[in-house]
Structures are given as C-alpha cells and as structure tokens.
CSV table of N, CA and C in Angstrom, one decimal:
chain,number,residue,atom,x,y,z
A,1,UNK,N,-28.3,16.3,58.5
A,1,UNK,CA,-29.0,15.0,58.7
A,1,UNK,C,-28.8,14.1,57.5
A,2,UNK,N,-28.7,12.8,57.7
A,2,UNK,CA,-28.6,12.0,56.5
A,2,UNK,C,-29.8,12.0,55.5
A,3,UNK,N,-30.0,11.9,54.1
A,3,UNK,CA,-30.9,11.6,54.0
A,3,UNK,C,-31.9,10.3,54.0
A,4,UNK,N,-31.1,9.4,54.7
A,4,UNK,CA,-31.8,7.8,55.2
A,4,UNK,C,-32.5,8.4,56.2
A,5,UNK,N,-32.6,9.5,57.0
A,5,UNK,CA,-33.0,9.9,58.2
A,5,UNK,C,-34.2,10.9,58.1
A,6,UNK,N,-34.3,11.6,56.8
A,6,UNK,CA,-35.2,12.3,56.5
A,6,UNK,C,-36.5,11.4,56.9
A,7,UNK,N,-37.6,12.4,56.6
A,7,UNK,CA,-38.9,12.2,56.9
A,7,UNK,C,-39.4,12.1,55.3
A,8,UNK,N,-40.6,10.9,55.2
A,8,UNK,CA,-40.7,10.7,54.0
A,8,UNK,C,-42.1,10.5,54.0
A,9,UNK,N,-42.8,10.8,54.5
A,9,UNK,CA,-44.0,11.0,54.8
A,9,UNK,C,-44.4,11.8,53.1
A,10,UNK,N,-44.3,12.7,52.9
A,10,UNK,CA,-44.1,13.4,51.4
A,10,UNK,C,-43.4,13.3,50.5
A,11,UNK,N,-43.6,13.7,49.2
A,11,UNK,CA,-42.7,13.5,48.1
A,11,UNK,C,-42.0,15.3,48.1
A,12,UNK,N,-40.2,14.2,48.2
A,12,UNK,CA,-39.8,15.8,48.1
A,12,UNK,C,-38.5,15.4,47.3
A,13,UNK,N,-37.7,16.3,47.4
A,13,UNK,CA,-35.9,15.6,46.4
A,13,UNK,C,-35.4,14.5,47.3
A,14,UNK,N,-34.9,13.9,46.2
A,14,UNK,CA,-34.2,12.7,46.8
A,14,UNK,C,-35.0,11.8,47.4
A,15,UNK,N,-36.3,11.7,47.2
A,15,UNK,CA,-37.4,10.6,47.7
A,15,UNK,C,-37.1,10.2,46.3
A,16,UNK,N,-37.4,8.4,46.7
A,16,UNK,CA,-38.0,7.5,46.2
A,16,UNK,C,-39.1,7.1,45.6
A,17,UNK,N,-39.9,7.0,44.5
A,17,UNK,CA,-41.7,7.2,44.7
A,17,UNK,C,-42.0,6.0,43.7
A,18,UNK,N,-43.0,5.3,43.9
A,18,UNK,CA,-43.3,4.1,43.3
A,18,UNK,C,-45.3,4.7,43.1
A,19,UNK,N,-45.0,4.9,41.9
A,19,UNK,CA,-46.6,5.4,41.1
A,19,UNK,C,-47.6,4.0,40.5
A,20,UNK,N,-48.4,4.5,40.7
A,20,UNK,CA,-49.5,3.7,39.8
A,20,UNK,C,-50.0,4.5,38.8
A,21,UNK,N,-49.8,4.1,37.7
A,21,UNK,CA,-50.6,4.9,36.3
A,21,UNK,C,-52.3,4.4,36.7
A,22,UNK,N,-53.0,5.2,37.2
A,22,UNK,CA,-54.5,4.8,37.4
A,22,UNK,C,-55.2,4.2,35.4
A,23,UNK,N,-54.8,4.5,34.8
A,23,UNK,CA,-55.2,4.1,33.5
A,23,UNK,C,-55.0,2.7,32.8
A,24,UNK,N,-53.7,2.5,33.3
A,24,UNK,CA,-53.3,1.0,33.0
A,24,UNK,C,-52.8,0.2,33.7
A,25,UNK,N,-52.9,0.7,35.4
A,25,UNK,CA,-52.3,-0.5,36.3
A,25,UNK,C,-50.8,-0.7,36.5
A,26,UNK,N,-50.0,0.1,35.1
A,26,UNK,CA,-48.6,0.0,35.7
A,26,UNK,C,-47.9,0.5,36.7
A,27,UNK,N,-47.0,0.1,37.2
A,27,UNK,CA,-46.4,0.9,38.2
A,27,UNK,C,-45.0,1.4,37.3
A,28,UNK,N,-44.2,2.4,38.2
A,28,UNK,CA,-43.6,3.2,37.9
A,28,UNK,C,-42.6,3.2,39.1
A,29,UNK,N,-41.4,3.6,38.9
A,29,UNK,CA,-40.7,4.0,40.4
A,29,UNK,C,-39.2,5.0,39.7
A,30,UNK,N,-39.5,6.5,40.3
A,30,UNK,CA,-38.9,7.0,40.3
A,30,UNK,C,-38.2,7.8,41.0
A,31,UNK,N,-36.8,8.8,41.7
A,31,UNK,CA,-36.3,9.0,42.2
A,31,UNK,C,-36.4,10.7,41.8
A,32,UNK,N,-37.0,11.5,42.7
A,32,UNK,CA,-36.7,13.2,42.9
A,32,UNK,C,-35.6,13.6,42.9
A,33,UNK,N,-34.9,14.5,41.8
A,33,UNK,CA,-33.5,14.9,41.7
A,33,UNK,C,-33.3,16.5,41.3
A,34,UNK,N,-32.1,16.8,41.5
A,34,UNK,CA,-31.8,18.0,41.1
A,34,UNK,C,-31.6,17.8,39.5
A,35,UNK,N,-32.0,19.1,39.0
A,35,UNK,CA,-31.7,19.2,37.5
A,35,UNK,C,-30.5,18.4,36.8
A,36,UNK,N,-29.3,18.6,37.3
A,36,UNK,CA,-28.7,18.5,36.8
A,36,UNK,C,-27.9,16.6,36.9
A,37,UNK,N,-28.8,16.2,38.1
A,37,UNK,CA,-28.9,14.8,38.1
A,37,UNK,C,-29.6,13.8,37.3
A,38,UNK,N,-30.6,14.3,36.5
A,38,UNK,CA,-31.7,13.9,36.1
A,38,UNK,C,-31.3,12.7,35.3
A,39,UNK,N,-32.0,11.6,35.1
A,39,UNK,CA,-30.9,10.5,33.8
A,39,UNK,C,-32.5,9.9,34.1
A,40,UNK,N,-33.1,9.5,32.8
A,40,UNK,CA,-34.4,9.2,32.9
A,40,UNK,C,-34.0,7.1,32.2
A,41,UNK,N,-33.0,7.0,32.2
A,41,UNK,CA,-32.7,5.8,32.1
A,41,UNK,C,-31.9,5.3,33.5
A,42,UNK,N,-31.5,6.2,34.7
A,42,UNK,CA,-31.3,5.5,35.8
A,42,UNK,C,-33.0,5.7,36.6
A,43,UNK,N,-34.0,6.3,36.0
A,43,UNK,CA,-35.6,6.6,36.8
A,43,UNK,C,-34.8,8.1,37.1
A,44,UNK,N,-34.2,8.6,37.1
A,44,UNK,CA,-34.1,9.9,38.2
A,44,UNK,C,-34.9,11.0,37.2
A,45,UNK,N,-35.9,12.1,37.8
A,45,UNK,CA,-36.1,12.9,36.9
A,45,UNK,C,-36.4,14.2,37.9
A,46,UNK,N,-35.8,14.8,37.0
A,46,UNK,CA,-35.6,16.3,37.7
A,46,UNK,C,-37.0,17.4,38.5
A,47,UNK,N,-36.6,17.6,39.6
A,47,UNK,CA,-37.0,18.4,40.6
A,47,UNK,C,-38.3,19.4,39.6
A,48,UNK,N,-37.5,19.6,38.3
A,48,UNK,CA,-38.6,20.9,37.6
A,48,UNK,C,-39.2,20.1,37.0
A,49,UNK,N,-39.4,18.7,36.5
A,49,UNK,CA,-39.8,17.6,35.7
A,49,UNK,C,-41.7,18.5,35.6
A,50,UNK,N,-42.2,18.1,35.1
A,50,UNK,CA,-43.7,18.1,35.5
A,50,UNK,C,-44.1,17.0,36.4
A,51,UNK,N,-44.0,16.4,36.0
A,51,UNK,CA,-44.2,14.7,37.4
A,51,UNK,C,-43.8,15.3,38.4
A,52,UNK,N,-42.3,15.4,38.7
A,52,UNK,CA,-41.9,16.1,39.9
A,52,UNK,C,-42.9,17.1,40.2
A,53,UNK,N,-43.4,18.0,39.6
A,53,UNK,CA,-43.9,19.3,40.5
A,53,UNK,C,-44.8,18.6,40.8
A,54,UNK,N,-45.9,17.9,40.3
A,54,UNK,CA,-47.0,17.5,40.8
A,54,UNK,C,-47.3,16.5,41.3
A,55,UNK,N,-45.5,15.9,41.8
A,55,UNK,CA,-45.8,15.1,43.3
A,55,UNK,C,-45.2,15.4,44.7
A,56,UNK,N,-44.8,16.8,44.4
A,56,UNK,CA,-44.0,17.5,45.7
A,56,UNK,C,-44.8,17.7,46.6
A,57,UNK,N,-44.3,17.6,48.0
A,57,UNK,CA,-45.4,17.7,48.9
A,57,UNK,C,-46.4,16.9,49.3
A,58,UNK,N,-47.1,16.1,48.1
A,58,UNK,CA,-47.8,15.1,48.1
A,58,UNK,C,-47.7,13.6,48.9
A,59,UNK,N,-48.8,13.0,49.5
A,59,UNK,CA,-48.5,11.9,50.5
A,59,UNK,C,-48.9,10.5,49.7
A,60,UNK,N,-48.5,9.3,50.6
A,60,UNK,CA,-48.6,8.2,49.9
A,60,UNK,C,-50.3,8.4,49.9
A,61,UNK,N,-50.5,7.5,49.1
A,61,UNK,CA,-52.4,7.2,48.3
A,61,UNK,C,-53.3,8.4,48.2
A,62,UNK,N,-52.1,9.6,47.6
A,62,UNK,CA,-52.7,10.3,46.9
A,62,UNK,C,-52.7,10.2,45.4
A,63,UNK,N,-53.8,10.6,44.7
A,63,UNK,CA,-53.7,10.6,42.9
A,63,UNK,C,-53.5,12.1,42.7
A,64,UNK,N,-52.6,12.4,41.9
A,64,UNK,CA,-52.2,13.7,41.0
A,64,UNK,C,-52.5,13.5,39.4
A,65,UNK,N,-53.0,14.7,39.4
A,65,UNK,CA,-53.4,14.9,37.6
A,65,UNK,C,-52.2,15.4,37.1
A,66,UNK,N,-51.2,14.8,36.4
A,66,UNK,CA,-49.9,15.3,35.7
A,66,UNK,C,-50.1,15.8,33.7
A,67,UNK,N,-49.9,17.1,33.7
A,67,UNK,CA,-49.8,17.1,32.4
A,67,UNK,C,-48.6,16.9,31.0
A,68,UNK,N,-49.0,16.1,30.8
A,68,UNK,CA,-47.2,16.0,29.9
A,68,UNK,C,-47.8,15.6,28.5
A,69,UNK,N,-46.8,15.8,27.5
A,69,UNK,CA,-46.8,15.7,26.5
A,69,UNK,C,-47.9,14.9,25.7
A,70,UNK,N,-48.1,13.9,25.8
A,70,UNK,CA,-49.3,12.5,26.1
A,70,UNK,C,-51.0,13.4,26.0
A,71,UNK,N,-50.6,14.1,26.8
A,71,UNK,CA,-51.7,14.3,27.8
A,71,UNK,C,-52.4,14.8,29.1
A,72,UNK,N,-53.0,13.8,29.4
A,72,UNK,CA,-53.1,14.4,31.0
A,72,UNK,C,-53.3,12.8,31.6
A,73,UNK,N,-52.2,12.6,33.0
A,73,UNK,CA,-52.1,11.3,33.4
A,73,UNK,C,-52.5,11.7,34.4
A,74,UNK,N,-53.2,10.5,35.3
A,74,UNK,CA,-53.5,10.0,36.9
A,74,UNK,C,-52.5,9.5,37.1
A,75,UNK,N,-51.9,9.8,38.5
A,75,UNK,CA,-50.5,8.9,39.4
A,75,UNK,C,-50.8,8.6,40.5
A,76,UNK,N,-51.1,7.8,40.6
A,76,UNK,CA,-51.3,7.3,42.3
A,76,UNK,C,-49.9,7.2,43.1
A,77,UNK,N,-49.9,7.6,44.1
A,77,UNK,CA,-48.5,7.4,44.9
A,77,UNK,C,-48.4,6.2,45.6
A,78,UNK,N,-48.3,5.1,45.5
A,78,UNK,CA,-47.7,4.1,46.3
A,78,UNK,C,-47.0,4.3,47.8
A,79,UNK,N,-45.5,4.1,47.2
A,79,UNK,CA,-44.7,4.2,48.2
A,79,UNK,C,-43.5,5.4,48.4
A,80,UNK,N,-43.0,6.1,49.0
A,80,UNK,CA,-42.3,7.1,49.6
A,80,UNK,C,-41.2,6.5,50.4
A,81,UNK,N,-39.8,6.6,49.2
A,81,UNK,CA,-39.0,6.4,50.4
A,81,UNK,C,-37.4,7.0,50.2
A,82,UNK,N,-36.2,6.4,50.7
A,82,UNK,CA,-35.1,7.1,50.5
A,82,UNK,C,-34.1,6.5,50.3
C-alpha cells in the first residue's frame, strides 16, 4: 500500500507531525524516519529519536512528556499526516 494511503490517525514512521511546544507556543513539524534517514536539518528524526518514541502510537491533541537533553518538554500533537 502507498504510504499516501496509510492511515494516519497515529504517529508512526513516515508520518508527518506538526507539535506545539506547550511552554512557548512554538510549533514544530517533523517527519518519523528510519535511523538511518534521520537529517535533523531536513526535520527528519529517527524512529529511536526520544521524540519519536514518545510520539508513536499517539493521536492528534494529545500532549507527551518528552525527555531530552534540556530537560523534560510538553508536545502537543497538532497535525498527522503523510
């Protein structure tokens, strides 16, 4: 099946995802990839990323607590797409 045809209901590889930083209102828009796709200057960040794990599975207008280097961030999910 294509993946223009996929279901995107969830965040999974190869989705599209447009975040809200709950702390500062920015948005974000990144693309779920395989490791070895990852280029954090095209947005793509890899499948094992931390962000990725803690938006897999996850639906649009949910918020995830992501821990990274920083800290600990809120991400709201926007939009899901392909």
């Amino acid at each position: 099946m294509p993946a223009s045809q996929m279901e995107t209901d969830t965040v999974q590889s190869l989705t599209k995802v447009e975040l809200l930083n709950v702390a500062n209102n920015k948005t974000m828009t990144y693309t779920i990839v395989s490791p070895h796709e990852a280029n954090t200057r095209e947005r793509k960040i890899s499948v094992k990323s931390p962000i990725a794990k803690a938006l897999l599975n996850r639906k649009k207008g949910e918020v995830v607590e992501v821990h990274v280097p920083v800290g600990l961030i809120k991400l709201k999910i926007v939009n899901i797409s392909r």
